[in-house]
CSV table of N, CA and C in Angstrom, one decimal:
chain,number,residue,atom,x,y,z
A,215,MET,N,15.4,-69.3,22.9
A,215,MET,CA,15.4,-69.7,24.3
A,215,MET,C,14.3,-69.2,25.0
A,216,ASN,N,13.5,-69.5,25.9
A,216,ASN,CA,12.5,-68.8,26.6
A,216,ASN,C,12.7,-68.9,28.2
A,217,PHE,N,12.2,-68.1,29.0
A,217,PHE,CA,12.6,-68.1,30.3
A,217,PHE,C,12.2,-69.4,31.0
A,218,GLU,N,11.2,-70.3,30.5
A,218,GLU,CA,11.0,-71.4,31.1
A,218,GLU,C,12.0,-72.4,31.2
A,219,GLU,N,12.4,-72.4,29.6
A,219,GLU,CA,13.8,-73.3,29.2
A,219,GLU,C,15.1,-73.3,30.2
A,220,ARG,N,15.0,-71.9,30.3
A,220,ARG,CA,16.4,-71.6,31.1
A,220,ARG,C,16.2,-71.5,32.7
A,221,ASP,N,15.0,-72.1,33.2
A,221,ASP,CA,14.7,-72.1,34.5
A,221,ASP,C,15.4,-73.3,35.1
A,222,THR,N,17.0,-73.1,35.3
A,222,THR,CA,17.7,-74.3,35.6
A,222,THR,C,17.4,-74.6,37.2
A,223,TYR,N,17.0,-73.7,37.9
A,223,TYR,CA,16.9,-73.9,39.1
A,223,TYR,C,15.7,-74.4,39.7
A,224,GLY,N,14.6,-74.4,38.9
A,224,GLY,CA,13.3,-74.7,39.2
A,224,GLY,C,12.3,-73.6,40.3
A,225,MET,N,12.8,-72.5,39.7
A,225,MET,CA,12.4,-71.3,40.9
A,225,MET,C,10.9,-70.7,40.1
A,226,TYR,N,10.5,-71.6,39.1
A,226,TYR,CA,9.2,-70.8,38.3
A,226,TYR,C,8.1,-71.7,38.8
A,227,LYS,N,7.3,-71.7,39.8
A,227,LYS,CA,6.5,-72.4,40.0
A,227,LYS,C,5.0,-72.0,39.9
A,228,ASP,N,4.1,-72.8,39.3
A,228,ASP,CA,3.0,-72.7,39.0
A,228,ASP,C,2.3,-71.9,40.5
A,229,THR,N,1.7,-70.7,40.6
A,229,THR,CA,1.1,-70.3,41.6
A,229,THR,C,-0.7,-69.7,41.1
A,230,ASP,N,-1.4,-69.7,42.3
A,230,ASP,CA,-2.6,-68.9,42.1
A,230,ASP,C,-2.5,-67.4,41.9
A,231,GLU,N,-1.4,-67.0,41.9
A,231,GLU,CA,-1.3,-65.5,41.9
A,231,GLU,C,-1.6,-65.3,40.5
A,232,GLN,N,-2.5,-63.9,40.4
A,232,GLN,CA,-2.8,-63.2,39.0
A,232,GLN,C,-1.4,-62.8,38.4
A,233,GLY,N,-1.3,-62.7,36.9
A,233,GLY,CA,-0.3,-62.0,36.2
A,233,GLY,C,0.5,-62.5,35.2
A,234,PRO,N,1.0,-62.2,34.4
A,234,PRO,CA,1.5,-62.7,33.3
A,234,PRO,C,2.6,-63.6,34.0
A,235,GLY,N,2.7,-64.8,34.3
A,235,GLY,CA,3.9,-65.6,34.4
A,235,GLY,C,4.3,-65.6,35.9
A,236,PRO,N,5.7,-66.0,36.2
A,236,PRO,CA,5.9,-65.8,37.5
A,236,PRO,C,6.3,-64.6,38.3
A,237,ARG,N,5.6,-64.3,39.4
A,237,ARG,CA,5.7,-62.9,40.1
A,237,ARG,C,7.5,-62.5,40.1
A,238,LEU,N,8.5,-63.0,40.4
A,238,LEU,CA,9.6,-62.9,40.5
A,238,LEU,C,10.2,-63.9,39.5
A,239,MET,N,11.5,-63.4,38.8
A,239,MET,CA,12.1,-63.9,37.7
A,239,MET,C,13.4,-63.5,37.9
A,240,GLY,N,14.5,-64.6,37.5
A,240,GLY,CA,15.8,-64.1,37.5
A,240,GLY,C,16.3,-63.6,36.2
A,241,ALA,N,16.9,-62.3,36.2
A,241,ALA,CA,17.0,-61.6,35.1
A,241,ALA,C,17.8,-62.4,34.2
A,242,GLU,N,18.9,-63.2,34.7
A,242,GLU,CA,19.3,-64.3,33.5
A,242,GLU,C,18.7,-65.2,32.5
A,243,THR,N,17.6,-65.4,33.3
A,243,THR,CA,16.6,-66.1,32.5
A,243,THR,C,15.8,-65.3,31.2
A,244,LEU,N,16.0,-64.0,31.5
A,244,LEU,CA,15.6,-63.3,30.2
A,244,LEU,C,16.2,-63.1,29.4
A,245,ILE,N,17.6,-63.1,29.6
A,245,ILE,CA,18.4,-62.8,28.6
A,245,ILE,C,18.2,-64.0,27.5
A,246,GLY,N,18.2,-63.4,26.0
A,246,GLY,CA,18.0,-64.4,25.0
A,246,GLY,C,16.7,-64.7,24.5
A,247,ASN,N,15.4,-64.1,25.3
A,247,ASN,CA,14.3,-64.2,25.3
A,247,ASN,C,13.8,-63.5,23.9
A,248,ASP,N,13.0,-64.0,23.0
A,248,ASP,CA,12.2,-63.7,21.8
A,248,ASP,C,11.4,-62.0,22.0
A,249,VAL,N,11.5,-61.2,21.0
A,249,VAL,CA,10.7,-59.9,21.1
A,249,VAL,C,9.8,-60.1,19.9
A,250,TYR,N,8.7,-60.0,20.1
A,250,TYR,CA,7.8,-59.9,18.7
A,250,TYR,C,6.9,-58.7,19.1
A,251,ASN,N,6.3,-58.4,17.8
A,251,ASN,CA,5.4,-57.2,17.9
A,251,ASN,C,4.0,-57.5,17.7
A,252,GLN,N,3.0,-56.7,17.7
A,252,GLN,CA,1.7,-56.7,17.8
A,252,GLN,C,1.4,-57.7,16.5
A,253,ASN,N,2.1,-57.4,15.6
A,253,ASN,CA,1.6,-58.3,14.2
A,253,ASN,C,2.5,-59.5,13.9
A,254,ASN,N,3.1,-60.4,15.1
A,254,ASN,CA,3.6,-61.4,15.1
A,254,ASN,C,4.9,-61.5,14.2
A,255,GLU,N,5.5,-60.2,14.3
A,255,GLU,CA,6.7,-60.0,13.7
A,255,GLU,C,8.2,-60.2,14.4
A,256,ASP,N,9.0,-60.9,14.3
A,256,ASP,CA,10.2,-61.1,15.2
A,256,ASP,C,11.2,-59.9,15.4
A,257,LEU,N,11.3,-59.2,16.3
A,257,LEU,CA,11.7,-57.9,16.3
A,257,LEU,C,13.2,-58.4,17.0
A,258,GLY,N,13.8,-59.4,17.7
A,258,GLY,CA,15.0,-59.5,18.1
A,258,GLY,C,14.9,-60.4,19.4
A,259,ASP,N,16.2,-60.3,20.0
A,259,ASP,CA,15.9,-60.9,21.3
A,259,ASP,C,16.7,-60.0,22.4
A,260,ILE,N,16.2,-60.4,23.8
A,260,ILE,CA,16.8,-59.5,24.7
A,260,ILE,C,18.5,-59.7,25.1
A,261,LYS,N,19.1,-58.8,25.0
A,261,LYS,CA,20.7,-59.1,25.2
A,261,LYS,C,21.0,-58.7,26.6
A,262,GLU,N,20.2,-57.7,27.3
A,262,GLU,CA,20.9,-57.5,28.5
A,262,GLU,C,19.7,-56.9,29.3
A,263,ILE,N,19.7,-56.8,30.4
A,263,ILE,CA,18.8,-56.1,31.6
A,263,ILE,C,19.3,-55.1,32.3
A,264,MET,N,18.6,-53.7,32.3
A,264,MET,CA,19.4,-52.7,32.7
A,264,MET,C,18.7,-52.1,33.9
A,265,LEU,N,19.2,-52.7,35.1
A,265,LEU,CA,18.6,-52.2,36.5
A,265,LEU,C,19.0,-50.6,36.9
A,266,ASP,N,17.8,-50.0,37.4
A,266,ASP,CA,18.1,-48.7,38.1
A,266,ASP,C,18.8,-48.9,39.8
A,267,MET,N,19.8,-48.7,39.8
A,267,MET,CA,20.4,-49.2,41.3
A,267,MET,C,19.8,-48.4,42.4
A,268,THR,N,19.4,-47.0,41.9
A,268,THR,CA,18.7,-46.0,43.1
A,268,THR,C,17.5,-46.5,43.5
A,269,ASN,N,16.5,-47.3,42.8
A,269,ASN,CA,15.1,-47.6,43.3
A,269,ASN,C,15.0,-49.2,43.3
A,270,GLY,N,15.9,-49.9,42.5
A,270,GLY,CA,15.6,-51.3,42.4
A,270,GLY,C,14.7,-51.7,41.3
A,271,GLN,N,14.3,-51.0,40.2
A,271,GLN,CA,13.6,-51.1,39.4
A,271,GLN,C,14.6,-51.6,38.0
A,272,VAL,N,13.9,-52.4,37.2
A,272,VAL,CA,14.4,-52.8,35.8
A,272,VAL,C,14.0,-51.4,34.8
A,273,SER,N,14.9,-50.7,34.5
A,273,SER,CA,14.6,-49.8,33.5
A,273,SER,C,14.6,-50.2,32.3
A,274,TYR,N,15.3,-51.0,31.6
A,274,TYR,CA,15.5,-51.1,30.1
A,274,TYR,C,15.7,-52.5,29.8
A,275,ALA,N,15.4,-52.9,28.9
A,275,ALA,CA,16.0,-54.3,28.2
A,275,ALA,C,16.5,-54.0,27.0
A,276,VAL,N,17.8,-54.4,26.8
A,276,VAL,CA,18.7,-54.2,25.5
A,276,VAL,C,18.2,-55.1,24.4
A,277,LEU,N,17.6,-54.7,23.3
A,277,LEU,CA,17.1,-55.3,22.5
A,277,LEU,C,18.1,-55.3,21.3
A,278,SER,N,18.3,-56.6,20.7
A,278,SER,CA,19.4,-56.7,19.3
A,278,SER,C,18.6,-56.8,18.4
A,279,PHE,N,18.5,-56.2,17.6
A,279,PHE,CA,17.8,-56.5,16.1
A,279,PHE,C,18.5,-56.1,15.1
A,280,GLY,N,18.2,-56.9,14.1
A,280,GLY,CA,18.9,-56.9,12.5
A,280,GLY,C,20.3,-57.5,12.8
A,281,GLY,N,20.9,-57.6,11.5
A,281,GLY,CA,22.2,-58.1,11.6
A,281,GLY,C,22.1,-59.4,11.4
A,282,PHE,N,23.4,-60.3,11.2
A,282,PHE,CA,23.5,-61.6,10.9
A,282,PHE,C,24.7,-62.1,11.8
A,283,LEU,N,24.3,-63.1,12.5
A,283,LEU,CA,25.4,-63.8,13.4
A,283,LEU,C,26.1,-62.9,14.3
A,284,GLY,N,25.6,-61.6,14.6
A,284,GLY,CA,26.2,-60.6,15.4
A,284,GLY,C,26.8,-59.5,14.8
A,285,MET,N,26.7,-59.7,13.3
A,285,MET,CA,27.6,-58.7,12.2
A,285,MET,C,26.4,-57.9,12.0
A,286,GLY,N,26.6,-56.5,12.1
A,286,GLY,CA,25.5,-55.4,11.7
A,286,GLY,C,24.4,-55.2,12.9
A,287,GLU,N,24.1,-56.1,14.0
A,287,GLU,CA,23.0,-56.1,14.6
A,287,GLU,C,23.1,-54.6,15.3
A,288,ARG,N,22.1,-54.1,15.6
A,288,ARG,CA,22.0,-52.6,16.6
A,288,ARG,C,21.2,-53.0,17.8
A,289,LEU,N,21.7,-52.3,18.6
A,289,LEU,CA,21.0,-52.5,20.0
A,289,LEU,C,20.1,-51.3,20.3
A,290,PHE,N,19.1,-51.6,21.1
A,290,PHE,CA,18.1,-50.7,21.5
A,290,PHE,C,17.9,-50.7,22.9
A,291,ALA,N,17.7,-50.0,23.5
A,291,ALA,CA,17.6,-49.6,25.1
A,291,ALA,C,15.9,-49.5,25.1
A,292,VAL,N,15.1,-50.6,25.6
A,292,VAL,CA,13.8,-50.5,25.5
A,292,VAL,C,13.2,-50.3,26.7
A,293,PRO,N,12.3,-49.3,27.0
A,293,PRO,CA,12.0,-49.1,28.5
A,293,PRO,C,11.1,-50.4,29.0
A,294,TRP,N,11.5,-50.8,30.1
A,294,TRP,CA,10.7,-52.3,30.7
A,294,TRP,C,9.4,-52.0,30.6
A,295,ASN,N,8.8,-50.9,30.6
A,295,ASN,CA,7.1,-50.7,30.7
A,295,ASN,C,6.5,-50.6,29.6
A,296,ALA,N,7.5,-50.8,28.2
A,296,ALA,CA,7.1,-51.0,27.1
A,296,ALA,C,6.8,-52.4,26.5
A,297,LEU,N,7.2,-53.3,27.4
A,297,LEU,CA,7.4,-54.7,27.1
A,297,LEU,C,6.4,-55.5,27.8
A,298,LYS,N,5.8,-56.3,27.2
A,298,LYS,CA,4.7,-57.1,27.9
A,298,LYS,C,5.0,-58.5,27.8
A,299,LEU,N,5.0,-59.3,28.7
A,299,LEU,CA,5.2,-60.6,28.7
A,299,LEU,C,3.8,-61.6,28.2
A,300,ASP,N,4.4,-62.1,27.1
A,300,ASP,CA,3.4,-62.9,26.5
A,300,ASP,C,3.8,-64.8,27.1
A,301,THR,N,3.0,-65.1,27.7
A,301,THR,CA,3.2,-66.5,28.6
A,301,THR,C,2.7,-67.6,27.9
A,302,GLU,N,1.6,-67.2,26.9
A,302,GLU,CA,1.5,-68.4,26.0
A,302,GLU,C,2.3,-68.9,24.8
A,303,ASN,N,2.8,-67.5,24.5
A,303,ASN,CA,4.2,-67.8,23.1
A,303,ASN,C,5.5,-68.1,24.1
A,304,LYS,N,5.4,-67.4,25.3
A,304,LYS,CA,6.9,-67.4,26.2
A,304,LYS,C,7.9,-66.6,25.3
A,305,ARG,N,7.3,-65.3,25.2
A,305,ARG,CA,8.2,-64.3,24.9
A,305,ARG,C,7.7,-63.0,25.0
A,306,PHE,N,8.3,-62.0,24.6
A,306,PHE,CA,7.8,-60.7,25.2
A,306,PHE,C,7.2,-60.1,23.8
A,307,VAL,N,6.4,-59.0,24.1
A,307,VAL,CA,5.8,-58.3,22.8
A,307,VAL,C,6.1,-56.7,23.2
A,308,LEU,N,6.6,-56.2,22.3
A,308,LEU,CA,6.7,-54.7,22.0
A,308,LEU,C,5.7,-54.2,20.9
A,309,ASN,N,5.0,-53.3,21.4
A,309,ASN,CA,3.8,-52.4,20.7
A,309,ASN,C,4.6,-51.7,19.6
A,310,ILE,N,5.3,-52.0,18.5
A,310,ILE,CA,5.9,-51.2,17.5
A,310,ILE,C,5.9,-51.8,16.1
A,311,ASP,N,6.0,-50.9,15.2
A,311,ASP,CA,6.3,-51.6,13.9
A,311,ASP,C,7.6,-51.6,13.4
A,312,LYS,N,8.0,-52.8,12.8
A,312,LYS,CA,9.3,-53.4,12.7
A,312,LYS,C,10.0,-52.0,11.8
A,313,GLU,N,9.2,-51.1,11.0
A,313,GLU,CA,9.7,-50.1,10.4
A,313,GLU,C,10.0,-48.9,11.1
A,314,ARG,N,9.4,-48.8,12.4
A,314,ARG,CA,9.5,-47.7,13.3
A,314,ARG,C,10.7,-48.1,14.1
A,315,LEU,N,10.9,-49.4,14.7
A,315,LEU,CA,12.0,-49.8,15.7
A,315,LEU,C,13.2,-49.6,14.8
A,316,GLU,N,13.4,-49.8,13.3
A,316,GLU,CA,14.5,-49.4,12.3
A,316,GLU,C,15.1,-48.0,12.7
A,317,ASN,N,13.9,-47.1,13.2
A,317,ASN,CA,14.3,-45.5,13.3
A,317,ASN,C,14.5,-45.3,14.4
A,318,ALA,N,14.4,-46.3,15.6
A,318,ALA,CA,14.5,-45.9,17.0
A,318,ALA,C,16.0,-45.5,17.3
A,319,PRO,N,16.1,-44.7,18.2
A,319,PRO,CA,17.6,-44.4,18.9
A,319,PRO,C,18.1,-45.8,19.4
A,320,GLY,N,19.0,-45.8,18.9
A,320,GLY,CA,20.1,-47.1,19.0
A,320,GLY,C,21.4,-47.1,19.1
A,321,PHE,N,22.2,-48.2,19.3
A,321,PHE,CA,23.7,-48.0,19.3
A,321,PHE,C,24.1,-49.2,19.0
A,322,ASP,N,25.7,-49.3,18.8
A,322,ASP,CA,26.1,-50.7,18.7
A,322,ASP,C,26.7,-51.1,19.9
A,323,LYS,N,27.4,-52.4,19.8
A,323,LYS,CA,27.8,-53.0,21.1
A,323,LYS,C,28.9,-52.3,21.7
A,324,ASP,N,29.8,-51.7,20.6
A,324,ASP,CA,30.9,-51.2,21.1
A,324,ASP,C,30.7,-49.5,21.5
A,325,HIS,N,29.6,-49.3,21.6
A,325,HIS,CA,29.5,-47.7,21.6
A,325,HIS,C,28.0,-47.6,22.6
A,326,TRP,N,28.1,-47.9,23.8
A,326,TRP,CA,26.9,-47.9,24.4
A,326,TRP,C,26.7,-46.4,24.9
A,327,PRO,N,25.4,-45.8,25.1
A,327,PRO,CA,25.1,-44.7,25.5
A,327,PRO,C,25.1,-44.6,27.1
A,328,ASP,N,25.1,-43.4,27.4
A,328,ASP,CA,25.2,-43.0,28.9
A,328,ASP,C,23.5,-43.1,29.4
A,329,MET,N,23.2,-44.1,29.9
A,329,MET,CA,21.8,-44.6,30.2
A,329,MET,C,21.6,-43.6,31.5
A,330,ALA,N,22.4,-43.1,32.3
A,330,ALA,CA,21.8,-42.2,33.5
A,330,ALA,C,21.8,-40.8,33.0
A,331,ASP,N,22.0,-40.6,31.8
A,331,ASP,CA,21.8,-38.9,31.1
A,331,ASP,C,20.3,-38.7,31.1
A,332,GLN,N,20.0,-37.9,31.8
A,332,GLN,CA,18.5,-37.2,31.7
A,332,GLN,C,18.1,-37.1,30.3
A,333,ALA,N,18.8,-36.3,29.3
A,333,ALA,CA,18.4,-36.1,27.9
A,333,ALA,C,18.3,-37.2,27.2
A,334,TRP,N,19.3,-38.1,27.2
A,334,TRP,CA,19.0,-39.5,26.5
A,334,TRP,C,17.8,-40.1,27.1
A,335,LYS,N,17.4,-40.4,28.5
A,335,LYS,CA,16.3,-40.8,28.8
A,335,LYS,C,15.2,-40.2,28.1
A,336,ASP,N,15.2,-39.0,28.3
A,336,ASP,CA,13.9,-38.2,27.8
A,336,ASP,C,13.7,-38.7,26.0
A,337,GLN,N,14.9,-38.8,25.5
A,337,GLN,CA,14.6,-39.1,24.3
A,337,GLN,C,14.1,-40.3,23.8
A,338,ILE,N,14.7,-41.3,25.0
A,338,ILE,CA,14.0,-42.7,24.9
A,338,ILE,C,12.5,-42.9,25.3
A,339,ASP,N,12.3,-42.1,26.4
A,339,ASP,CA,10.8,-42.2,26.7
A,339,ASP,C,10.0,-41.4,25.5
A,340,SER,N,10.3,-40.4,25.1
A,340,SER,CA,9.5,-39.7,23.9
A,340,SER,C,9.4,-40.7,22.7
A,341,PHE,N,10.5,-41.4,22.4
A,341,PHE,CA,10.2,-42.2,21.2
A,341,PHE,C,9.3,-43.5,21.5
A,342,TYR,N,9.3,-44.1,22.6
A,342,TYR,CA,8.4,-45.3,23.0
A,342,TYR,C,7.1,-44.8,23.6
A,343,GLN,N,7.1,-43.6,23.8
A,343,GLN,CA,5.7,-43.0,24.7
A,343,GLN,C,5.8,-43.5,25.8
A,344,THR,N,6.6,-43.6,26.8
A,344,THR,CA,6.6,-44.2,28.0
A,344,THR,C,7.0,-43.2,28.8
A,345,SER,N,7.0,-43.3,30.2
A,345,SER,CA,7.6,-42.3,31.1
A,345,SER,C,8.0,-42.9,32.3
A,346,TYR,N,9.0,-42.7,32.7
A,346,TYR,CA,9.5,-43.7,33.8
A,346,TYR,C,9.2,-43.4,35.3
A,347,GLU,N,8.5,-42.0,35.0
A,347,GLU,CA,7.7,-41.4,36.2
A,347,GLU,C,6.4,-42.1,36.3
A,348,THR,N,5.7,-42.6,35.2
A,348,THR,CA,4.2,-43.3,35.4
A,348,THR,C,4.5,-44.7,36.1
A,349,ARG,N,5.8,-45.2,36.3
A,349,ARG,CA,5.9,-46.7,37.2
A,349,ARG,C,5.3,-46.6,38.5
A,350,PRO,N,4.7,-47.2,38.9
A,350,PRO,CA,4.2,-47.0,40.6
A,350,PRO,C,5.5,-47.5,41.4
A,351,PRO,N,5.6,-46.3,42.2
A,351,PRO,CA,7.0,-46.6,43.2
A,351,PRO,C,6.8,-47.8,43.9
A,352,MET,N,8.0,-48.4,44.2
A,352,MET,CA,8.1,-49.7,44.8
A,352,MET,C,7.1,-49.9,45.8
A,353,SER,N,6.9,-49.0,46.7
A,353,SER,CA,6.1,-49.0,48.0
A,353,SER,C,4.7,-49.2,47.5
A,354,GLN,N,4.1,-49.2,46.6
A,354,GLN,CA,2.7,-49.4,45.8
A,354,GLN,C,2.7,-50.3,44.7
A,355,GLN,N,3.8,-51.1,44.9
A,355,GLN,CA,3.8,-52.2,43.7
A,355,GLN,C,3.3,-53.5,44.4
A,356,GLY,N,3.4,-53.7,45.7
A,356,GLY,CA,2.8,-54.9,46.4
A,356,GLY,C,1.6,-55.4,46.0
A,357,ARG,N,1.2,-56.8,46.0
A,357,ARG,CA,-0.1,-57.2,45.9
A,357,ARG,C,-0.9,-56.8,46.9
A,358,GLN,N,-2.4,-56.8,46.6
A,358,GLN,CA,-3.3,-56.7,47.5
A,358,GLN,C,-3.0,-57.4,48.8
A,359,GLY,N,-3.0,-56.9,50.0
A,359,GLY,CA,-2.6,-57.6,51.1
A,359,GLY,C,-1.4,-57.9,51.9
A,360,GLN,N,-0.3,-57.5,50.7
A,360,GLN,CA,0.8,-57.9,51.0
A,360,GLN,C,1.4,-56.6,51.0
A,361,GLN,N,2.7,-56.3,52.2
A,361,GLN,CA,3.3,-55.3,52.6
A,361,GLN,C,4.3,-55.2,51.4
A,362,PRO,N,4.7,-54.1,51.1
A,362,PRO,CA,6.0,-54.1,50.1
A,362,PRO,C,7.5,-54.3,50.9
A,363,TYR,N,8.5,-54.5,50.0
A,363,TYR,CA,9.6,-54.8,50.3
A,363,TYR,C,10.1,-53.4,51.2
A,364,LYS,N,10.7,-53.3,52.4
A,364,LYS,CA,11.2,-51.9,52.7
A,364,LYS,C,12.7,-52.5,53.4
A,365,ASN,N,13.7,-51.3,53.0
A,365,ASN,CA,14.9,-51.3,53.5
A,365,ASN,C,14.9,-51.2,55.1
A,366,MET,N,15.8,-52.0,55.7
A,366,MET,CA,15.5,-52.3,57.2
A,366,MET,C,16.6,-51.1,57.8
């Protein structure tokens, strides 16, 4: 199922704004979305969205990979900025080979890591070659001519 099929409230309107898909999306509508790689291989689906409550940004999408009917599946916290929304195919794309993902730092559904631990974050950023610090601060994320949201 993709984000448009899960839009039960009719909140994803076609707009003239640039960018891949709607500017704002409900996190729940992303749960279950497929993730493919650049070779069009199915890598799994998104099981959870992890928010950083200190800055209001999405930090990770938890990707389910492998297993059958939930048995033997592994979970991977993929940095949000490593995923790209493919609106044409209505899925996410992660630029990683399937074999490399099999060796990614992962966890099982009953043993989640401490995602606030800096050493764990560094390991994830190193593996996916991302950096949390490379994301623009929220004050710089507004579109041209728009004021970013500010806490009153």
